[in-house]
Tab-separated table of C-alpha atoms and ligand atoms in Angstrom:
chain	number	residue	atom	x	y	z
R	175	MET	CA	39.438	-3.560	22.338
R	176	SER	CA	38.901	-2.479	18.555
R	177	GLY	CA	37.845	1.364	18.338
R	178	LYS	CA	35.129	0.514	15.534
R	179	ALA	CA	32.414	2.649	16.604
R	180	PHE	CA	28.656	1.504	16.722
R	181	LYS	CA	26.620	2.928	14.405
R	182	LEU	CA	23.155	3.735	15.416
R	183	GLY	CA	20.291	5.005	13.068
R	184	ILE	CA	17.732	6.242	14.553
R	185	MET	CA	14.074	6.199	13.143
R	186	GLY	CA	12.140	8.447	14.505
R	187	GLY	CA	8.398	8.634	13.883
R	188	THR	CA	4.050	8.993	14.461
R	189	PHE	CA	3.676	5.307	13.596
R	190	ASN	CA	0.279	5.907	13.126
R	191	PRO	CA	0.437	3.599	11.563
R	192	ILE	CA	4.135	1.731	10.214
R	193	HIS	CA	3.832	0.997	6.918
R	194	GLN	CA	6.248	-0.612	4.211
R	195	GLY	CA	7.340	3.435	3.565
R	196	HIS	CA	8.783	3.376	6.948
R	197	LEU	CA	10.548	0.474	6.125
R	198	VAL	CA	11.633	0.712	3.194
R	199	ALA	CA	13.433	3.444	3.878
R	200	ALA	CA	15.262	2.425	7.408
R	201	GLU	CA	15.817	-0.644	5.837
R	202	PHE	CA	17.889	0.459	2.686
R	203	ILE	CA	19.432	3.620	4.921
R	204	ARG	CA	20.630	0.259	6.846
R	205	ASP	CA	22.004	-1.162	4.305
R	206	GLU	CA	23.795	1.804	2.749
R	207	PHE	CA	25.535	3.331	5.376
R	208	ASN	CA	26.074	-0.279	7.081
R	209	LEU	CA	24.280	0.305	10.655
R	210	ASP	CA	24.453	-2.226	13.528
R	211	GLU	CA	20.592	-1.113	14.686
R	212	VAL	CA	17.900	1.159	13.773
R	213	LEU	CA	15.789	1.554	16.342
R	214	PHE	CA	13.024	2.827	15.626
R	215	VAL	CA	11.344	5.457	18.335
R	216	PRO	CA	7.748	6.088	18.115
R	217	SER	CA	6.837	9.667	19.266
R	218	GLY	CA	4.507	10.384	22.569
R	219	LYS	CA	3.070	13.190	22.543
R	220	PRO	CA	4.231	14.416	18.698
R	221	PRO	CA	5.209	18.535	19.298
R	222	HIS	CA	4.515	18.886	15.720
R	223	LYS	CA	1.047	17.174	15.358
R	224	ASP	CA	-2.782	17.706	15.922
R	225	SER	CA	-3.783	15.389	18.823
R	226	ASN	CA	-7.193	13.900	17.403
R	227	GLU	CA	-6.110	11.286	14.951
R	228	ILE	CA	-3.172	9.388	16.818
R	229	ALA	CA	-3.713	6.255	17.833
R	230	PRO	CA	-2.351	5.492	22.123
R	231	PRO	CA	0.717	5.494	22.115
R	232	GLU	CA	1.024	1.854	23.553
R	233	HIS	CA	-1.028	0.788	20.086
R	234	ARG	CA	1.103	2.843	17.875
R	235	TRP	CA	4.646	0.583	19.445
R	236	MET	CA	2.974	-2.854	19.494
R	237	MET	CA	2.472	-1.811	16.003
R	238	THR	CA	6.214	-1.215	15.680
R	239	VAL	CA	6.980	-4.107	17.030
R	240	LEU	CA	5.055	-6.428	14.576
R	241	ALA	CA	6.708	-4.674	11.933
R	242	THR	CA	10.022	-5.236	12.728
R	243	ALA	CA	9.703	-8.277	14.514
R	244	SER	CA	11.731	-10.203	11.443
R	245	ASN	CA	14.537	-7.511	10.687
R	246	GLU	CA	17.419	-9.289	13.159
R	247	HIS	CA	18.592	-5.183	12.605
R	248	PHE	CA	15.526	-3.459	14.321
R	249	SER	CA	14.403	-3.319	17.373
R	250	VAL	CA	12.536	-0.441	19.020
R	251	SER	CA	12.261	1.787	21.970
R	252	SER	CA	9.736	2.413	24.226
R	253	LEU	CA	11.689	5.717	25.459
R	254	GLU	CA	9.741	8.630	23.305
R	255	ILE	CA	5.819	7.187	24.790
R	256	GLU	CA	6.972	7.033	28.356
R	257	ARG	CA	8.160	10.357	28.663
R	258	VAL	CA	6.028	12.999	30.593
R	259	GLY	CA	5.420	15.807	27.972
R	260	GLU	CA	6.632	16.421	24.642
R	261	SER	CA	8.939	14.193	22.859
R	262	TYR	CA	11.854	16.976	21.466
R	263	THR	CA	14.749	14.548	20.098
R	264	ARG	CA	17.598	15.799	21.270
R	265	GLU	CA	16.463	14.111	24.783
R	266	THR	CA	15.782	11.438	23.057
R	267	ILE	CA	18.849	10.640	21.732
R	268	LEU	CA	21.506	11.836	24.982
R	269	GLN	CA	19.910	9.048	26.460
R	270	LEU	CA	19.364	6.593	24.051
R	271	LYS	CA	23.689	7.549	24.668
R	272	LYS	CA	23.572	6.757	27.578
R	273	ILE	CA	22.028	3.408	27.217
R	274	TYR	CA	24.605	2.182	24.007
R	275	PRO	CA	28.273	2.538	24.318
R	276	GLU	CA	30.339	4.844	24.557
R	277	ASN	CA	31.643	4.062	20.892
R	278	THR	CA	27.812	4.748	19.452
R	279	GLU	CA	27.736	7.298	16.569
R	280	CYS	CA	24.038	7.934	16.077
R	281	TYR	CA	22.403	8.825	12.660
R	282	PHE	CA	19.163	10.126	13.163
R	283	ILE	CA	16.643	9.183	10.193
R	284	THR	CA	14.142	10.672	8.617
R	285	GLY	CA	12.193	12.137	5.305
R	286	ALA	CA	12.273	14.691	2.612
R	287	ASP	CA	10.009	16.143	3.710
R	288	ALA	CA	10.870	15.908	8.354
R	289	ILE	CA	14.162	16.901	7.338
R	290	ALA	CA	13.064	20.632	5.775
R	291	GLU	CA	11.601	21.444	8.897
R	292	ILE	CA	15.036	20.994	11.109
R	293	SER	CA	15.682	24.221	12.123
R	294	THR	CA	11.951	24.771	13.523
R	295	TRP	CA	13.035	21.334	15.839
R	296	HIS	CA	13.369	22.238	19.847
R	297	LYS	CA	17.035	23.183	20.085
R	298	THR	CA	17.895	21.803	16.758
R	299	GLU	CA	21.702	23.890	16.999
R	300	ASP	CA	22.962	21.168	19.777
R	301	LEU	CA	21.539	18.650	18.008
R	302	SER	CA	24.237	18.366	15.651
R	303	GLN	CA	26.767	18.253	17.967
R	304	ILE	CA	25.542	14.482	18.974
R	305	THR	CA	23.853	13.265	16.212
R	306	LYS	CA	24.289	13.306	12.165
R	307	PHE	CA	21.432	13.049	10.183
R	308	ILE	CA	20.423	10.853	7.242
R	309	ALA	CA	17.360	12.270	4.789
R	310	ALA	CA	15.594	9.928	2.608
R	311	SER	CA	13.637	10.470	-0.578
R	312	ARG	CA	10.233	11.054	0.134
R	313	PRO	CA	7.728	11.272	-3.132
R	314	GLY	CA	5.932	14.617	-3.477
R	315	TYR	CA	9.071	16.032	-1.768
R	316	LYS	CA	12.512	17.148	-3.057
R	317	LEU	CA	16.200	16.307	-1.259
R	318	ASP	CA	18.099	19.364	-2.143
R	319	ILE	CA	20.841	20.094	0.032
R	320	LYS	CA	20.331	23.156	-0.364
R	321	SER	CA	17.264	23.239	0.677
R	322	ILE	CA	18.387	22.214	4.192
R	323	ASP	CA	19.137	25.138	7.224
R	324	SER	CA	23.144	25.783	5.827
R	325	ARG	CA	24.121	25.237	9.464
R	326	PHE	CA	22.831	21.444	9.079
R	327	GLN	CA	24.062	20.369	5.826
R	328	GLU	CA	27.535	19.222	7.373
R	329	CYS	CA	26.397	16.496	9.275
R	330	THR	CA	23.659	15.179	6.476
R	331	TYR	CA	23.238	12.562	4.248
R	332	LEU	CA	21.048	12.212	1.327
R	333	ILE	CA	19.706	8.793	0.307
R	334	GLU	CA	17.471	8.124	-3.359
R	335	ILE	CA	15.307	5.294	-1.861
R	336	PRO	CA	12.926	3.096	-4.128
R	337	ALA	CA	9.946	5.460	-4.144
R	338	LEU	CA	7.116	4.408	-2.123
R	339	THR	CA	3.725	6.473	-2.374
R	340	ILE	CA	3.032	5.529	0.758
R	341	SER	CA	1.596	7.800	3.684
R	342	SER	CA	0.095	7.304	7.333
R	343	THR	CA	-2.776	10.005	6.382
R	344	GLU	CA	-3.271	7.769	3.155
R	345	ILE	CA	-3.813	4.747	4.863
R	346	ARG	CA	-6.639	6.112	8.203
R	347	LYS	CA	-7.698	7.826	5.230
R	348	ARG	CA	-8.507	4.778	3.361
R	349	ILE	CA	-9.163	2.541	6.574
R	350	LYS	CA	-12.251	5.517	7.168
R	351	GLU	CA	-12.921	4.788	3.527
R	352	LYS	CA	-13.417	0.562	4.172
R	353	ARG	CA	-10.490	0.646	1.471
R	354	THR	CA	-8.433	-1.440	1.368
R	355	ILE	CA	-4.493	-1.443	2.406
R	356	LYS	CA	-3.822	-5.034	1.694
R	357	TYR	CA	0.241	-4.835	0.842
R	358	LEU	CA	0.808	-1.068	2.390
R	359	LEU	CA	1.955	-2.029	5.535
R	360	PRO	CA	2.697	-5.586	6.956
R	361	GLU	CA	-0.045	-8.172	7.078
R	362	ALA	CA	0.898	-8.635	10.764
R	363	VAL	CA	-0.135	-4.632	11.209
R	364	GLU	CA	-3.138	-4.784	9.182
R	365	LYS	CA	-4.334	-7.423	11.028
R	366	TYR	CA	-3.895	-6.022	14.098
R	367	ILE	CA	-5.792	-3.103	13.190
R	368	SER	CA	-8.588	-4.300	12.896
R	369	LYS	CA	-8.360	-6.638	15.585
R	370	ASN	CA	-8.389	-3.396	17.709
R	371	LYS	CA	-11.375	-1.408	15.646
R	372	LEU	CA	-8.131	1.324	14.596
R	373	TYR	CA	-8.594	4.439	13.187
R	374	GLY	CA	-12.174	3.709	12.655
G	154	ATP	P1	1.016	10.855	8.870
G	154	ATP	O1	0.694	10.599	7.142
G	154	ATP	O2	0.793	10.827	9.667
G	154	ATP	O3	2.427	12.276	9.062
G	154	ATP	P2	4.148	9.762	7.395
G	154	ATP	O4	3.742	8.291	6.782
G	154	ATP	O5	4.337	10.378	7.036
G	154	ATP	O6	2.644	9.374	8.592
G	154	ATP	P3	5.134	9.893	9.916
G	154	ATP	O7	5.373	8.434	11.150
G	154	ATP	O8	5.194	10.928	9.811
G	154	ATP	O9	4.753	8.712	8.366
G	154	ATP	O10	6.906	9.609	10.219
G	154	ATP	C1	7.701	9.275	10.255
G	154	ATP	C2	9.090	9.430	9.341
G	154	ATP	O11	8.976	8.396	8.232
G	154	ATP	C3	9.580	10.581	8.651
G	154	ATP	O12	10.818	11.223	8.598
G	154	ATP	C4	8.830	10.232	7.351
G	154	ATP	O13	10.083	11.763	6.281
G	154	ATP	C5	9.393	9.241	6.938
G	154	ATP	N1	8.977	8.424	6.317
G	154	ATP	C6	7.035	8.619	5.814
G	154	ATP	N2	6.533	7.761	4.737
G	154	ATP	C7	7.711	7.245	3.793
G	154	ATP	C8	7.574	6.661	2.423
G	154	ATP	N3	7.004	6.195	1.812
G	154	ATP	N4	8.429	7.492	2.081
G	154	ATP	C9	10.215	7.321	2.941
G	154	ATP	N5	10.392	8.129	3.859
G	154	ATP	C10	8.904	7.729	4.963
G	155	MG	MG1	4.632	12.324	8.637
């Protein structure tokens, strides 16, 4: 048996809704780090976010499936949305480690904004024992290793990706204002949103 590790990228997010910024980040990181798979994990009840504006988990999961279906390296997990209570990254990674082969190396993918908050996460200390982090540049946020909690600098990689000034917040706002969201997210997701009257 070959000793080559299985490199698993884990892309956490609310995906409310998923957009091209998420997809470009995941795909560029997959390519740069030679990841075997990128697993998108839509969050259940995000501990950091106000729950009023968040579409039901089933819809966010479905949109994530639609957006990632055409990429052979992408997959989606319903692990966090099925969990009762708050979602914590540590629990998710420990659960994934049980499902994936023993030689799996985990790479938790975030944007520059999310990685800056790392020390506020739940039990981050142990987290650095079970996963590495990859932080992607994002317009409007400084990507600098010095701005990351010193305990995690050693297990964090930074990567510049093509800048897309797209956020789910902006997309939800545009939908409310009945403005176009075309090309900000995959067409299938755009159609799914209008069919199910989300964010209106
Ligand atoms: P919201 O505006 O609702 O916070 P969002 O666009 O920030 O939504 P999230 O679901 O919060 O999307 O983000 C999931 C992950 O994707 C985070 O780590 C975030 O930093 C990253 N990300 C989101 N948008 C981009 C982007 N345009 N470029 C790079 N990374 C991004
Ligand atoms: Mg965000």
